[in-house]
mmCIF file of C-alpha atoms in Angstrom:
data_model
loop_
_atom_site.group_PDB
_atom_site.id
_atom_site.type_symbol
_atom_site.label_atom_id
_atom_site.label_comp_id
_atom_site.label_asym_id
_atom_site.label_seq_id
_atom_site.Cartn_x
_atom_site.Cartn_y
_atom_site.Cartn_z
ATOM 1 C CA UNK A 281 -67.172 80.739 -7.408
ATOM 2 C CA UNK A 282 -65.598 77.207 -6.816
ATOM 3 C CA UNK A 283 -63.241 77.392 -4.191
ATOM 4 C CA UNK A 284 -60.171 76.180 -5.407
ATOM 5 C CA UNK A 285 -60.989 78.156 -8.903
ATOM 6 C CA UNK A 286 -60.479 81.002 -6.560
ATOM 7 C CA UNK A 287 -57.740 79.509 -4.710
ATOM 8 C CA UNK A 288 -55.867 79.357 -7.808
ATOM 9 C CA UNK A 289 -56.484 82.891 -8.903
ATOM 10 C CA UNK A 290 -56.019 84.947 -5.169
ATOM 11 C CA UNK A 291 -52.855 83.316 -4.249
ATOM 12 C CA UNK A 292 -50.402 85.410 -6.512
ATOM 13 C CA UNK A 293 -47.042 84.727 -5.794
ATOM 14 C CA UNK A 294 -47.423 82.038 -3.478
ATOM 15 C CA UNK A 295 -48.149 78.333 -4.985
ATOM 16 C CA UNK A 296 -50.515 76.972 -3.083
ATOM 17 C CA UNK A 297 -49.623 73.483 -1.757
ATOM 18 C CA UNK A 298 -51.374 70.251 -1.414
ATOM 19 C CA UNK A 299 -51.345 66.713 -0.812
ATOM 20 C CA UNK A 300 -52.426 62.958 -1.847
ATOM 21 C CA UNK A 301 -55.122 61.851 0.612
ATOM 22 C CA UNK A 302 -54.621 57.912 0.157
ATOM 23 C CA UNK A 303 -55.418 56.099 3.304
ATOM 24 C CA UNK A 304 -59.179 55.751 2.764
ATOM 25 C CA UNK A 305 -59.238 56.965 6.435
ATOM 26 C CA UNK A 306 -61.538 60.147 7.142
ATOM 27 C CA UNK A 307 -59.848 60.207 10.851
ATOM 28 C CA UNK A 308 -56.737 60.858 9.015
ATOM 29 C CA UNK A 309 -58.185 62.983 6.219
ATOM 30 C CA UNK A 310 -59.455 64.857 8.960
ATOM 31 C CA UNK A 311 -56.170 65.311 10.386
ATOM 32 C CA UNK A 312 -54.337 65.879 7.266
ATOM 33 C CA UNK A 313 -57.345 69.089 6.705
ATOM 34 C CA UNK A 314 -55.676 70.871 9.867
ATOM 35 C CA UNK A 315 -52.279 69.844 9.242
ATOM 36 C CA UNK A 316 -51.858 73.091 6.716
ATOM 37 C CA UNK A 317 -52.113 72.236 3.459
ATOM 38 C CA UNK A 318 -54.394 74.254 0.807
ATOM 39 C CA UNK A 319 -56.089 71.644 -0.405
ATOM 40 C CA UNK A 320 -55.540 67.878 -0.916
ATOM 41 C CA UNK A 321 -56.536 65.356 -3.487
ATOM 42 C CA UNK A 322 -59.233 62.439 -2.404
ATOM 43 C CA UNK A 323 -58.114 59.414 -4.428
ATOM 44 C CA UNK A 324 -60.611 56.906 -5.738
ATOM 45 C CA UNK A 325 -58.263 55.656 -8.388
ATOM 46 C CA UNK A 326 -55.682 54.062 -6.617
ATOM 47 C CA UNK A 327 -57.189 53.444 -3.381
ATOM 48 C CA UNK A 328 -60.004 51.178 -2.000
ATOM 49 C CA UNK A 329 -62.824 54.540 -1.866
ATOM 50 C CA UNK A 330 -65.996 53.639 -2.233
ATOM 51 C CA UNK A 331 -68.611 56.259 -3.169
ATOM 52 C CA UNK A 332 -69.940 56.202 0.857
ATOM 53 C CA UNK A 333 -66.075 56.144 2.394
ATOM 54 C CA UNK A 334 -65.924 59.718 -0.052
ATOM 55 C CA UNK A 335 -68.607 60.865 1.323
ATOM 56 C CA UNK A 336 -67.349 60.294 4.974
ATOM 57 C CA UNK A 337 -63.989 61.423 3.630
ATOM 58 C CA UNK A 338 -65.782 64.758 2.015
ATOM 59 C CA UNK A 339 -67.571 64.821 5.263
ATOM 60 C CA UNK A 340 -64.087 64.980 7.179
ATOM 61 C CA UNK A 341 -62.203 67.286 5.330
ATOM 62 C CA UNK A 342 -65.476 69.831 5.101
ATOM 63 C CA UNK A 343 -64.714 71.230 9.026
ATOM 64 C CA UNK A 344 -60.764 71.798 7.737
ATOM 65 C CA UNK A 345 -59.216 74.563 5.646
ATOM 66 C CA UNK A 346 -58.258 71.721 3.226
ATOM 67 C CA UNK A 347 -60.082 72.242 -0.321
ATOM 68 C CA UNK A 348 -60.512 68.986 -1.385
ATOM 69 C CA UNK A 349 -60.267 67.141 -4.850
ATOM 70 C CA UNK A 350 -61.508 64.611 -5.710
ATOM 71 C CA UNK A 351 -59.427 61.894 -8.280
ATOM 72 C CA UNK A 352 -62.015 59.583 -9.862
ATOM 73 C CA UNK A 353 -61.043 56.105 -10.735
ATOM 74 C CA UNK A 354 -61.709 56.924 -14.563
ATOM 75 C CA UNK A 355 -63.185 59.227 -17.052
ATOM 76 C CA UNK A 356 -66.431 57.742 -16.987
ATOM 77 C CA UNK A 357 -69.662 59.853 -17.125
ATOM 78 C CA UNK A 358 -71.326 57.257 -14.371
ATOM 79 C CA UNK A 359 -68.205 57.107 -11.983
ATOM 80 C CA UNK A 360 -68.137 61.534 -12.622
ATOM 81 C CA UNK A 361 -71.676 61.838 -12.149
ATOM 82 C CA UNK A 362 -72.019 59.514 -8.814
ATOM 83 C CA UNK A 363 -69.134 61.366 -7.513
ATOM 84 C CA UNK A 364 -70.508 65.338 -8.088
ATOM 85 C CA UNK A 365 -74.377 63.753 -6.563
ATOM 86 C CA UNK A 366 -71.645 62.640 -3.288
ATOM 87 C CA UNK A 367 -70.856 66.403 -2.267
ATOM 88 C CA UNK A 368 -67.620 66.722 -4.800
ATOM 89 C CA UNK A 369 -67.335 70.241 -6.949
ATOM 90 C CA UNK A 370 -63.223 69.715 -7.886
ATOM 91 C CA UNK A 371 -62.750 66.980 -9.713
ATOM 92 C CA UNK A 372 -59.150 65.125 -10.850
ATOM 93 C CA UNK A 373 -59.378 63.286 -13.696
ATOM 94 C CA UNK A 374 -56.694 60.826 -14.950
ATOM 95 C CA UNK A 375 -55.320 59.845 -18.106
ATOM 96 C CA UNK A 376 -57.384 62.138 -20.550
ATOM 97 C CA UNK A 377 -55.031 62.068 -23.710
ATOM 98 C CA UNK A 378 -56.892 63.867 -26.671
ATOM 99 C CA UNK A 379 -59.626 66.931 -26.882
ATOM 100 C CA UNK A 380 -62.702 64.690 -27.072
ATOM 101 C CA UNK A 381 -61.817 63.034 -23.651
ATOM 102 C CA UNK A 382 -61.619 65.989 -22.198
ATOM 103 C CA UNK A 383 -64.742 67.036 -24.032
ATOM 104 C CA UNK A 384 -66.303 63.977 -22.175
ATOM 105 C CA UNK A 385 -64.855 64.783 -18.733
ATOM 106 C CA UNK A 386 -66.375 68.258 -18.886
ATOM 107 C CA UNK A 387 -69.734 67.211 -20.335
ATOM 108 C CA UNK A 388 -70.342 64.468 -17.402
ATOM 109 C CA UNK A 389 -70.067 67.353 -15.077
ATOM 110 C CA UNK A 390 -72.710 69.655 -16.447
ATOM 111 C CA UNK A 391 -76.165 68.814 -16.494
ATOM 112 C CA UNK A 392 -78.263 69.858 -20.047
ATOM 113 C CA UNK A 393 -78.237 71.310 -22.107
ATOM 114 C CA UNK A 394 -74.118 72.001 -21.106
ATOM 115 C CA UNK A 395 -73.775 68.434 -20.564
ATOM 116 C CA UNK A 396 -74.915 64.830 -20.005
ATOM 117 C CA UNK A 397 -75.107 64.879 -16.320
ATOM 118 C CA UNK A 398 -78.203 63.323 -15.054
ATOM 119 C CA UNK A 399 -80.313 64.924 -11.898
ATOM 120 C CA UNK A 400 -81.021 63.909 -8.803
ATOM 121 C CA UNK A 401 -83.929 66.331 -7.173
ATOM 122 C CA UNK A 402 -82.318 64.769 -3.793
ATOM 123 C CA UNK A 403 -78.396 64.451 -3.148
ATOM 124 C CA UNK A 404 -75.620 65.501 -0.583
ATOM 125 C CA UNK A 405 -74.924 67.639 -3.534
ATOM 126 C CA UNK A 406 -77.951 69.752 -2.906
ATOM 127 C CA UNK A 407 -77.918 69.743 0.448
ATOM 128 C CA UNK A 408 -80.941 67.283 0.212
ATOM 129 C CA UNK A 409 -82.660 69.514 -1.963
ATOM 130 C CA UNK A 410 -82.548 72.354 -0.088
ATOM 131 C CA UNK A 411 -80.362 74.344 -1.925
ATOM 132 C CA UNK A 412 -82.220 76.523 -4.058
ATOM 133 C CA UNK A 413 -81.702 76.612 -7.540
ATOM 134 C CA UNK A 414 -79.360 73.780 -7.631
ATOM 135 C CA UNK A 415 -80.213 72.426 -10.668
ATOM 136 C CA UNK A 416 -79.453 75.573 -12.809
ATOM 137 C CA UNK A 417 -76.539 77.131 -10.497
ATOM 138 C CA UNK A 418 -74.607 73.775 -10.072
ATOM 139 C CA UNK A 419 -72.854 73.993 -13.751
ATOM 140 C CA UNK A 420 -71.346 76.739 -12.280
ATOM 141 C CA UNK A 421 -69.617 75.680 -9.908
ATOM 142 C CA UNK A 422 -67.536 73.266 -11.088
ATOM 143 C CA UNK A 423 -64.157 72.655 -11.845
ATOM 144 C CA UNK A 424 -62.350 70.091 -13.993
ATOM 145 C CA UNK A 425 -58.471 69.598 -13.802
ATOM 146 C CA UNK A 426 -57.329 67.235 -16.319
ATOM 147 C CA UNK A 427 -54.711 64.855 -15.785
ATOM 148 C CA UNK A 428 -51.683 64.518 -18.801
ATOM 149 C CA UNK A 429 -50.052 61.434 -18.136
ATOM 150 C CA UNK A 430 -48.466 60.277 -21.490
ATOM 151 C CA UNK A 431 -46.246 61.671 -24.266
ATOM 152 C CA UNK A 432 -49.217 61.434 -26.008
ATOM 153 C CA UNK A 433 -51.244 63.741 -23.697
ATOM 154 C CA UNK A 434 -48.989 66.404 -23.559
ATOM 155 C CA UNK A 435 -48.515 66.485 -27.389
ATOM 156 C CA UNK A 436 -51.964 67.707 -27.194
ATOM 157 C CA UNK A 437 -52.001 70.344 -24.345
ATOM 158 C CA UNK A 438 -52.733 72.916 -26.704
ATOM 159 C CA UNK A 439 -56.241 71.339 -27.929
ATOM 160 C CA UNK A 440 -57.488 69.691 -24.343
ATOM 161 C CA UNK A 441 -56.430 73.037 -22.483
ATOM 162 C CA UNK A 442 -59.285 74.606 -25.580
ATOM 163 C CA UNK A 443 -62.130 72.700 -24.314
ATOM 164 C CA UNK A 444 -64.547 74.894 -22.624
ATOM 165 C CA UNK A 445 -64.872 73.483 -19.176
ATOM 166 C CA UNK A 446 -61.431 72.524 -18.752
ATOM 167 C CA UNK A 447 -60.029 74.854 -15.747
ATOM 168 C CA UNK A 448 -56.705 73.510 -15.107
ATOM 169 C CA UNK A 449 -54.263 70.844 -16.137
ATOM 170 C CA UNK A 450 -52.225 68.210 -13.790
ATOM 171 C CA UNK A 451 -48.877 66.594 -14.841
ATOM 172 C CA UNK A 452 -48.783 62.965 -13.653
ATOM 173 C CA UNK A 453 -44.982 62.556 -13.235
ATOM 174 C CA UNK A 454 -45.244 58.588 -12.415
ATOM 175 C CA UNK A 455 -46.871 57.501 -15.924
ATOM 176 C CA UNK A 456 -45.049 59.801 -17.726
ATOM 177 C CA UNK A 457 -41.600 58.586 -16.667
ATOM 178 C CA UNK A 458 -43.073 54.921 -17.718
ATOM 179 C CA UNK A 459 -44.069 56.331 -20.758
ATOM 180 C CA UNK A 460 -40.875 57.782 -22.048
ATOM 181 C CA UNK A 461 -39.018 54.585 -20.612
ATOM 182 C CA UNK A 462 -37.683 55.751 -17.441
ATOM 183 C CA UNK A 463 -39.990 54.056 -14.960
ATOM 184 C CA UNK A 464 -40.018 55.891 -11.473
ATOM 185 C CA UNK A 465 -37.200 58.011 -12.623
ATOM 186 C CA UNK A 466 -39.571 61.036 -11.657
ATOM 187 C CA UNK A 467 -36.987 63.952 -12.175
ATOM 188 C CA UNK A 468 -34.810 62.371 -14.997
ATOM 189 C CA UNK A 469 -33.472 64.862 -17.433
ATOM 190 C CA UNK A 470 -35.492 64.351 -20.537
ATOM 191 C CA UNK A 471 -39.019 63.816 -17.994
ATOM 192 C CA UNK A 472 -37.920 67.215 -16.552
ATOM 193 C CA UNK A 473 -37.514 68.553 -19.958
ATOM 194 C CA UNK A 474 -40.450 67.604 -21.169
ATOM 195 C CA UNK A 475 -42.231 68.561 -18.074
ATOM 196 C CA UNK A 476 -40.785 72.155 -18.469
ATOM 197 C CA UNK A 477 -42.502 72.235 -21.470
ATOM 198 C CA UNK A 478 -45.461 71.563 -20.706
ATOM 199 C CA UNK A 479 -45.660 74.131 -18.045
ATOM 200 C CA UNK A 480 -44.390 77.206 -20.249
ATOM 201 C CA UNK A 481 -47.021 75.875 -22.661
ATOM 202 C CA UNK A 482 -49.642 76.006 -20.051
ATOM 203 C CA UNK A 483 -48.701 79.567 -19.287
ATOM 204 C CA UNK A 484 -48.836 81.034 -22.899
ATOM 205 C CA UNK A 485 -52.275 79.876 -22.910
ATOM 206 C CA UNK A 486 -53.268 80.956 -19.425
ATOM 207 C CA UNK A 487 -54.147 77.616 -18.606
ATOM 208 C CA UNK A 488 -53.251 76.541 -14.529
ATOM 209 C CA UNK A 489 -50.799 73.815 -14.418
ATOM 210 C CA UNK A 490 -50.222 71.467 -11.310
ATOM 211 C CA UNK A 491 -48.231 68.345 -10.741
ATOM 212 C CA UNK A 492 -47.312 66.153 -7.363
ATOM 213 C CA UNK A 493 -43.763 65.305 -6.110
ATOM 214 C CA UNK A 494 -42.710 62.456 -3.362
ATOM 215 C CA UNK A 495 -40.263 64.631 -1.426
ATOM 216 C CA UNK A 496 -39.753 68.554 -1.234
ATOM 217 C CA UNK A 497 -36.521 68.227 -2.976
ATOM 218 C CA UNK A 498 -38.682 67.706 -5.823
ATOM 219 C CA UNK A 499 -41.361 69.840 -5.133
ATOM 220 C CA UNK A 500 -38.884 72.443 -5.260
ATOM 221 C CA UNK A 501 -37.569 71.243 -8.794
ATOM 222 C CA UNK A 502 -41.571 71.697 -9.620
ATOM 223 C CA UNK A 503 -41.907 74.815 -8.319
ATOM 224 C CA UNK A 504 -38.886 76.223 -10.086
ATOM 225 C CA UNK A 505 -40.176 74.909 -13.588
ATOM 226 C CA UNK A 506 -43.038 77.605 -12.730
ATOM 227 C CA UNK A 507 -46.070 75.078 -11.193
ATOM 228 C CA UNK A 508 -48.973 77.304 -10.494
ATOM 229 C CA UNK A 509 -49.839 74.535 -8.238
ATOM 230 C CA UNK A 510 -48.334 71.366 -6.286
ATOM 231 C CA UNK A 511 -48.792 68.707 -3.777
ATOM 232 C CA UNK A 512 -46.201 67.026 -1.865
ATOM 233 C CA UNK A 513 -46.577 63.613 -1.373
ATOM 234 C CA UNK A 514 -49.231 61.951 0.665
ATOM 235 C CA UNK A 515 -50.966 61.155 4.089
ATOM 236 C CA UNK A 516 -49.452 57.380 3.957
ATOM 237 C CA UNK A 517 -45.767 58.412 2.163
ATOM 238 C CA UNK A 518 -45.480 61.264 5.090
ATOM 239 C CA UNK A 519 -46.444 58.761 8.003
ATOM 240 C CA UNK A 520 -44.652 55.858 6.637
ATOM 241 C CA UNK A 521 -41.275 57.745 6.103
ATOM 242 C CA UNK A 522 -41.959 59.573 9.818
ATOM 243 C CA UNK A 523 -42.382 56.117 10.994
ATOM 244 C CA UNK A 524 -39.232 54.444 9.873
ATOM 245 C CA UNK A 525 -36.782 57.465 10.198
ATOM 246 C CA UNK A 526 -38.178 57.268 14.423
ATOM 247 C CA UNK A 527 -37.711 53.718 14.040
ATOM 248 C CA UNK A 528 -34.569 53.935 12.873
ATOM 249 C CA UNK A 529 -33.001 56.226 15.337
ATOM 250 C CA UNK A 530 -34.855 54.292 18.631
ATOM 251 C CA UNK A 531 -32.660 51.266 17.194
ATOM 252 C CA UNK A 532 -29.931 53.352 16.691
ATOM 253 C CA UNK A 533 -29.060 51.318 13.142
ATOM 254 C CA UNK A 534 -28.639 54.339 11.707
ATOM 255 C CA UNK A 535 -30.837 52.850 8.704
ATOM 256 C CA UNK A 536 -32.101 55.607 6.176
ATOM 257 C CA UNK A 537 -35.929 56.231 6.114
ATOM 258 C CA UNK A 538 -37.541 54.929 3.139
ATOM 259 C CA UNK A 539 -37.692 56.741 0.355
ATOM 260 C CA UNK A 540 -40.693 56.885 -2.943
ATOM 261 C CA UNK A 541 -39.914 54.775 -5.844
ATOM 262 C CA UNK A 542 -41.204 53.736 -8.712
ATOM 263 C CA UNK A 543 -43.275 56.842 -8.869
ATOM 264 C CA UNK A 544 -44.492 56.575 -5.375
ATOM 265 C CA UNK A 545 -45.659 59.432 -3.386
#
């Protein structure tokens, strides 16, 4: 079984906790592995990843306890299929608003007849063709969280969630604010609301549910809503608000560490 499919259903009561991985370093990545968390998302959207710095960064992480995941830039069937022949079985993708984008994300996962993936006989994925079987046991072992990221999105939950393939869904709290026209406002009332929603939605179908939050004040408001699973901020927010709050206090200006905005982790 994928391991953070069965991360997500041996953890019971306790919410397993992650963060963003956004440095493009794999020192750090590295770091961040045996720093604690349960597993971490690799982020190729919003960072300057390159398919070889992933595979360093996969290479990194793979001596940790960290499960990674992997955020492609989009959901493209060449960008998903470069990406799974790099090493990565957990894949992120963003901003998937209706049931046949989801439909897509899922098929560019699985090779045929499942799927449109097309096969390499020789890949990291494979171990350089020495796993055996690959070919027919990789569909498998794969596991697709879809990111909701509009109004739009989570107006269809109900019909993405129904896609065969799709094994868990991921609230992203920084478009959706923009969306309903409170930009960075990550834990205004009517996002919250909203958000709430989508979670107890989630959990009549069975569906997993995750979602990301800049500071543990809001991780807590996450985990409260009922999160099966959540990440708190990321390797760069954590070192840059370390760095300033010891700054700060060396200088004795008694200057407040920064804090995210505008959706920032």
């Amino acid at each position: 079984m994928n391991p953070f499919k069965q991360l997500l259903q041996t953890t019971g009561a306790a919410t397993p906790v992650g963060t963003w991985i956004m440095s493009a370093s794999p020192l750090v990545a590295e770091a961040m592995g045996h720093a604690g968390f349960d597993w971490g998302v690799i982020d190729m959207e919003h960072t300057p990843l390159d398919l070889m710095d992933l595979v360093h960064m996969l290479q990194a992480v793979s001596g940790t306890p960290l499960l990674p995941v992997v955020r492609v830039p989009w959901n493209d069937t060449v960008n998903i299929k470069r990406v799974l022949d790099a090493g990565a079985t957990t894949l992120l993708v963003p901003f998937v608003q209706n049931a046949e984008e989801a439909r897509a994300a899922v098929a560019a996962t699985r090779y045929p007849p499942e799927g449109c993936r097309g096969m390499a006989g020789m890949s990291r994925a494979s171990k350089f063709g020495t796993t055996p079987q690959y070919l027919t046991t990789a569909n498998a072992q794969m596991t697709v969280i879809l990111q909701l990221e509009t109004t739009e999105a989570i107006a269809q939950l109900e019909a993405i969630a129904a896609v065969p393939g799709v094994d868990a869904l991921f609230i992203g709290p920084g478009d959706l604010s923009a969306t309903m026209g409170h930009v960075g406002q990550l834990t205004h009332p009517e996002v919250l609301a909203i958000t709430a929603n989508a979670v107890a939605r989630a959990k009549a179908l069975g569906m997993p549910i995750g979602t990301v939050g800049g500071t543990t004040e809001v991780v807590a408001q996450y985990r409260a809503i009922g999160f099966d699973f959540v990440a708190i901020a990321s390797d760069l927010g954590l070192l840059m608000r370390s760095a300033q709050a010891a700054l700060a206090n060396v200088r004795n200006t008694g200057a407040s560490p920064i804090t995210p905005t505008n959706g920032g982790y």
